[in-house]
Structures are given as structure tokens and as C-alpha cells.
Amino acid sequence: AFRGLHEELDLPKDFPALAGLVDFMTESYCCIAENLESGSYPGLACVYVTHYCSLQILDEGVPHFEALGLLVDEFETQEHDKTNKWRWTPLAEARGAKVKGFPSMMEPSPDKKAVGVTENYEPLPELQLDVASLRVILEAGGVNVSAWGEFTLLSLKALLQEIDNGS
């Protein structure tokens, strides 16, 4: 959660350790796995694992986040190729508005700790791939990469980069 907060809010490298500034609220954690077709690579089945959590800013953290302008009602952060716009919204309002990407808080089933929690999730082992072997693997799995059109090679290279980066 701390790495995600640091990354998404584009906190500076010299920002103090988050463990003393925010509190991870374990009771709000849930993990949802969705089996979807990739939006970037048509025909490629993907499992999107999304982790939802809540962090509470401690009194000690308020001055640090205020100094960066992150506690105003609306603010922006920068990523490599895009600007993220943020707005603080009361929890009940966010749930009522069904904010995109905000998990519904249904009652958990008796045998689960939370709705959609995935257990025994194992990352794939490290693979040494190049564009040609990636294409063979995808086509063996039923993905018609030729359907990606004239940008097939470029798309394969981008997918390989995403795999290498762990995106």
C-alpha cells in the first residue's frame, strides 16, 4: 500500500517514511480478480488483480501532505505520460455515486473475509522472452496477433515491455 501511495501521488524521493505518517486500515482491504479481454491487445485473455485499501493520514503526516498540496479538495499529480486529477469525496458519497473502480461493499460470504478476495495467488515464474517467442506463446494460446493489424510488431514489443516491467 505504501509503494502504491508513493507512486500514485508522485511523492518526492526525499518524502519521509510513510509508516509514521499514515495508518493502513486492514479492515478495509479487499482484492478482486477479473477475467477480461485485454483492451490493449485484442484476443488476449487477462486476469486483472486489483487491490483496494484505505489509508488514514495520521496527525504527524498532515503537514507533509499539506506542503505538497495534496489535502486541498481537488489536486493533480503527474505520471510519465498523463495527468491524474484527484478529488476528495466522502466515503458514503463515493459508494452512492458508484465511483468507477471503487469496490462495492457487499456483505462477505460466511466463508470469506471479504467479497472477491483471492487466495493462493501465485505470480508467474520469471521467463526470458523475446518478441518471437511471445508471439508463439500467444498464438499457441489462441490469440490471433495478426488481428492487431499493421502495428502487430509494435504491439508485441509494447506487450513484452509491459511484461518485463511487471505492468
mmCIF file of C-alpha atoms in Angstrom:
data_model
loop_
_atom_site.group_PDB
_atom_site.id
_atom_site.type_symbol
_atom_site.label_atom_id
_atom_site.label_comp_id
_atom_site.label_asym_id
_atom_site.label_seq_id
_atom_site.Cartn_x
_atom_site.Cartn_y
_atom_site.Cartn_z
ATOM 1 C CA ALA A 1 0.000 0.000 0.000
ATOM 2 C CA PHE A 2 2.837 2.383 0.836
ATOM 3 C CA ARG A 3 4.551 1.843 -2.519
ATOM 4 C CA GLY A 4 1.251 2.415 -4.339
ATOM 5 C CA LEU A 5 0.571 5.607 -2.413
ATOM 6 C CA HIS A 6 4.088 6.868 -3.073
ATOM 7 C CA GLU A 7 3.783 6.081 -6.782
ATOM 8 C CA GLU A 8 0.222 7.290 -7.411
ATOM 9 C CA LEU A 9 0.638 10.570 -5.531
ATOM 10 C CA ASP A 10 4.030 11.148 -7.150
ATOM 11 C CA LEU A 11 5.663 11.763 -3.781
ATOM 12 C CA PRO A 12 9.213 13.100 -3.960
ATOM 13 C CA LYS A 13 12.103 10.715 -3.282
ATOM 14 C CA ASP A 14 13.018 12.602 -0.104
ATOM 15 C CA PHE A 15 9.468 12.285 1.319
ATOM 16 C CA PRO A 16 9.587 10.862 4.875
ATOM 17 C CA ALA A 17 8.803 7.178 5.530
ATOM 18 C CA LEU A 18 5.056 6.659 5.167
ATOM 19 C CA ALA A 19 4.847 4.153 8.037
ATOM 20 C CA GLY A 20 4.946 7.029 10.529
ATOM 21 C CA LEU A 21 2.625 9.311 8.567
ATOM 22 C CA VAL A 22 -0.302 7.084 7.548
ATOM 23 C CA ASP A 23 -2.085 4.091 9.024
ATOM 24 C CA PHE A 24 -3.014 1.108 6.830
ATOM 25 C CA MET A 25 -6.627 0.194 7.646
ATOM 26 C CA THR A 26 -6.580 -3.602 7.341
ATOM 27 C CA GLU A 27 -10.353 -3.895 7.840
ATOM 28 C CA SER A 28 -10.997 -2.148 4.515
ATOM 29 C CA TYR A 29 -8.657 -4.279 2.374
ATOM 30 C CA CYS A 30 -10.073 -6.399 -0.423
ATOM 31 C CA CYS A 31 -8.692 -7.951 -3.567
ATOM 32 C CA ILE A 32 -10.734 -8.569 -6.712
ATOM 33 C CA ALA A 33 -9.654 -10.683 -9.678
ATOM 34 C CA GLU A 34 -11.392 -10.100 -13.017
ATOM 35 C CA ASN A 35 -11.033 -12.250 -16.127
ATOM 36 C CA LEU A 36 -11.271 -9.851 -19.062
ATOM 37 C CA GLU A 37 -10.024 -9.454 -22.586
ATOM 38 C CA SER A 38 -7.137 -7.027 -22.803
ATOM 39 C CA GLY A 39 -8.147 -3.598 -24.035
ATOM 40 C CA SER A 40 -4.675 -3.059 -25.472
ATOM 41 C CA TYR A 41 -4.185 -6.482 -27.063
ATOM 42 C CA PRO A 42 -7.471 -7.798 -28.549
ATOM 43 C CA GLY A 43 -7.969 -11.535 -28.099
ATOM 44 C CA LEU A 44 -5.538 -11.767 -25.176
ATOM 45 C CA ALA A 45 -7.298 -13.029 -22.069
ATOM 46 C CA CYS A 46 -6.047 -11.350 -18.913
ATOM 47 C CA VAL A 47 -6.564 -11.592 -15.201
ATOM 48 C CA TYR A 48 -6.680 -8.136 -13.678
ATOM 49 C CA VAL A 49 -5.981 -8.288 -9.947
ATOM 50 C CA THR A 50 -6.950 -5.088 -8.160
ATOM 51 C CA HIS A 51 -6.103 -4.443 -4.529
ATOM 52 C CA TYR A 52 -8.292 -1.964 -2.654
ATOM 53 C CA CYS A 53 -7.185 -0.491 0.629
ATOM 54 C CA SER A 54 -7.662 2.543 2.805
ATOM 55 C CA LEU A 55 -5.030 4.622 4.498
ATOM 56 C CA GLN A 56 -5.674 7.190 7.186
ATOM 57 C CA ILE A 57 -3.345 10.179 7.385
ATOM 58 C CA LEU A 58 -2.043 10.476 10.940
ATOM 59 C CA ASP A 59 -1.669 13.856 12.649
ATOM 60 C CA GLU A 60 2.096 13.605 12.103
ATOM 61 C CA GLY A 61 1.538 13.226 8.351
ATOM 62 C CA VAL A 62 -0.816 16.153 7.782
ATOM 63 C CA PRO A 63 1.909 18.847 7.444
ATOM 64 C CA HIS A 64 3.860 16.715 4.936
ATOM 65 C CA PHE A 65 0.848 16.104 2.670
ATOM 66 C CA GLU A 66 -0.363 19.716 3.047
ATOM 67 C CA ALA A 67 3.056 21.003 1.951
ATOM 68 C CA LEU A 68 2.637 19.142 -1.349
ATOM 69 C CA GLY A 69 -0.911 20.467 -1.863
ATOM 70 C CA LEU A 70 -2.454 17.002 -1.556
ATOM 71 C CA LEU A 71 -5.081 17.872 1.055
ATOM 72 C CA VAL A 72 -6.995 20.516 -0.894
ATOM 73 C CA ASP A 73 -10.408 19.477 -2.257
ATOM 74 C CA GLU A 74 -9.048 18.880 -5.767
ATOM 75 C CA PHE A 75 -5.447 18.392 -6.944
ATOM 76 C CA GLU A 76 -3.377 16.865 -9.767
ATOM 77 C CA THR A 77 -0.380 14.547 -9.953
ATOM 78 C CA GLN A 78 1.824 13.711 -12.922
ATOM 79 C CA GLU A 79 2.813 10.354 -14.359
ATOM 80 C CA HIS A 80 5.193 9.836 -17.244
ATOM 81 C CA ASP A 81 2.596 10.396 -19.938
ATOM 82 C CA LYS A 82 -0.528 11.665 -18.187
ATOM 83 C CA THR A 83 -2.006 13.929 -15.547
ATOM 84 C CA ASN A 84 -4.160 12.379 -12.809
ATOM 85 C CA LYS A 85 -6.923 14.544 -11.356
ATOM 86 C CA TRP A 86 -7.959 13.823 -7.774
ATOM 87 C CA ARG A 87 -10.916 14.925 -5.667
ATOM 88 C CA TRP A 88 -11.546 14.079 -2.041
ATOM 89 C CA THR A 89 -15.033 12.602 -1.674
ATOM 90 C CA PRO A 90 -16.790 11.413 1.480
ATOM 91 C CA LEU A 91 -16.919 7.615 1.608
ATOM 92 C CA ALA A 92 -20.730 7.371 1.642
ATOM 93 C CA GLU A 93 -20.947 9.728 -1.348
ATOM 94 C CA ALA A 94 -18.365 7.716 -3.323
ATOM 95 C CA ARG A 95 -20.272 4.485 -2.690
ATOM 96 C CA GLY A 96 -23.610 6.096 -3.520
ATOM 97 C CA ALA A 97 -22.252 7.531 -6.770
ATOM 98 C CA LYS A 98 -20.708 4.156 -7.682
ATOM 99 C CA VAL A 99 -17.372 5.810 -8.404
ATOM 100 C CA LYS A 100 -15.509 3.910 -11.139
ATOM 101 C CA GLY A 101 -13.029 1.494 -9.638
ATOM 102 C CA PHE A 102 -14.483 1.833 -6.153
ATOM 103 C CA PRO A 103 -15.375 -1.633 -4.834
ATOM 104 C CA SER A 104 -18.930 -2.268 -3.760
ATOM 105 C CA MET A 105 -19.075 -3.048 -0.096
ATOM 106 C CA MET A 106 -21.392 -6.045 -0.155
ATOM 107 C CA GLU A 107 -21.520 -8.290 2.877
ATOM 108 C CA PRO A 108 -18.864 -11.004 2.720
ATOM 109 C CA SER A 109 -19.980 -14.582 2.428
ATOM 110 C CA PRO A 110 -19.577 -16.600 5.665
ATOM 111 C CA ASP A 111 -16.532 -18.487 4.376
ATOM 112 C CA LYS A 112 -14.658 -15.424 3.077
ATOM 113 C CA LYS A 113 -13.044 -12.491 4.831
ATOM 114 C CA ALA A 114 -14.168 -10.066 2.099
ATOM 115 C CA VAL A 115 -16.015 -10.141 -1.208
ATOM 116 C CA GLY A 116 -13.756 -11.058 -4.119
ATOM 117 C CA VAL A 117 -10.733 -11.948 -2.029
ATOM 118 C CA THR A 118 -8.383 -14.134 -3.976
ATOM 119 C CA GLU A 119 -6.332 -16.621 -2.053
ATOM 120 C CA ASN A 120 -3.223 -18.520 -3.059
ATOM 121 C CA TYR A 121 -2.400 -16.034 -5.819
ATOM 122 C CA GLU A 122 0.970 -17.032 -7.242
ATOM 123 C CA PRO A 123 2.857 -14.792 -9.666
ATOM 124 C CA LEU A 124 4.141 -16.416 -12.831
ATOM 125 C CA PRO A 125 7.743 -17.613 -12.761
ATOM 126 C CA GLU A 126 10.368 -15.427 -14.412
ATOM 127 C CA LEU A 127 10.535 -16.024 -18.155
ATOM 128 C CA GLN A 128 13.155 -14.955 -20.675
ATOM 129 C CA LEU A 129 11.071 -13.794 -23.620
ATOM 130 C CA ASP A 130 11.733 -12.099 -26.916
ATOM 131 C CA VAL A 131 9.149 -10.834 -29.405
ATOM 132 C CA ALA A 132 9.195 -14.019 -31.495
ATOM 133 C CA SER A 133 8.707 -16.374 -28.540
ATOM 134 C CA LEU A 134 5.970 -14.130 -27.122
ATOM 135 C CA ARG A 135 4.129 -14.339 -30.449
ATOM 136 C CA VAL A 136 4.438 -18.154 -30.456
ATOM 137 C CA ILE A 137 3.097 -18.372 -26.891
ATOM 138 C CA LEU A 138 0.163 -16.068 -27.659
ATOM 139 C CA GLU A 139 -0.755 -17.880 -30.870
ATOM 140 C CA ALA A 140 -0.459 -21.279 -29.143
ATOM 141 C CA GLY A 141 -2.926 -19.935 -26.582
ATOM 142 C CA GLY A 142 -5.410 -18.989 -29.303
ATOM 143 C CA VAL A 143 -4.631 -15.268 -29.610
ATOM 144 C CA ASN A 144 -4.649 -14.139 -33.251
ATOM 145 C CA VAL A 145 -1.992 -11.430 -33.076
ATOM 146 C CA SER A 146 -2.381 -10.797 -36.815
ATOM 147 C CA ALA A 147 -5.761 -9.257 -35.949
ATOM 148 C CA TRP A 148 -3.803 -6.419 -34.294
ATOM 149 C CA GLY A 149 -3.219 -5.086 -37.816
ATOM 150 C CA GLU A 150 -0.231 -3.255 -39.226
ATOM 151 C CA PHE A 151 1.029 -2.476 -35.730
ATOM 152 C CA THR A 152 1.366 -6.133 -34.673
ATOM 153 C CA LEU A 153 5.133 -5.964 -34.201
ATOM 154 C CA LEU A 154 4.921 -2.669 -32.334
ATOM 155 C CA SER A 155 2.131 -4.063 -30.124
ATOM 156 C CA LEU A 156 4.134 -7.213 -29.397
ATOM 157 C CA LYS A 157 7.131 -5.100 -28.403
ATOM 158 C CA ALA A 158 4.944 -2.942 -26.132
ATOM 159 C CA LEU A 159 3.388 -6.040 -24.532
ATOM 160 C CA LEU A 160 6.831 -7.550 -23.978
ATOM 161 C CA GLN A 161 7.939 -4.320 -22.316
ATOM 162 C CA GLU A 162 4.864 -4.406 -20.058
ATOM 163 C CA ILE A 163 5.666 -7.992 -19.098
ATOM 164 C CA ASP A 164 9.312 -7.099 -18.416
ATOM 165 C CA ASN A 165 8.250 -4.100 -16.284
ATOM 166 C CA GLY A 166 5.678 -6.120 -14.391
ATOM 167 C CA SER A 167 2.858 -3.803 -15.511
#
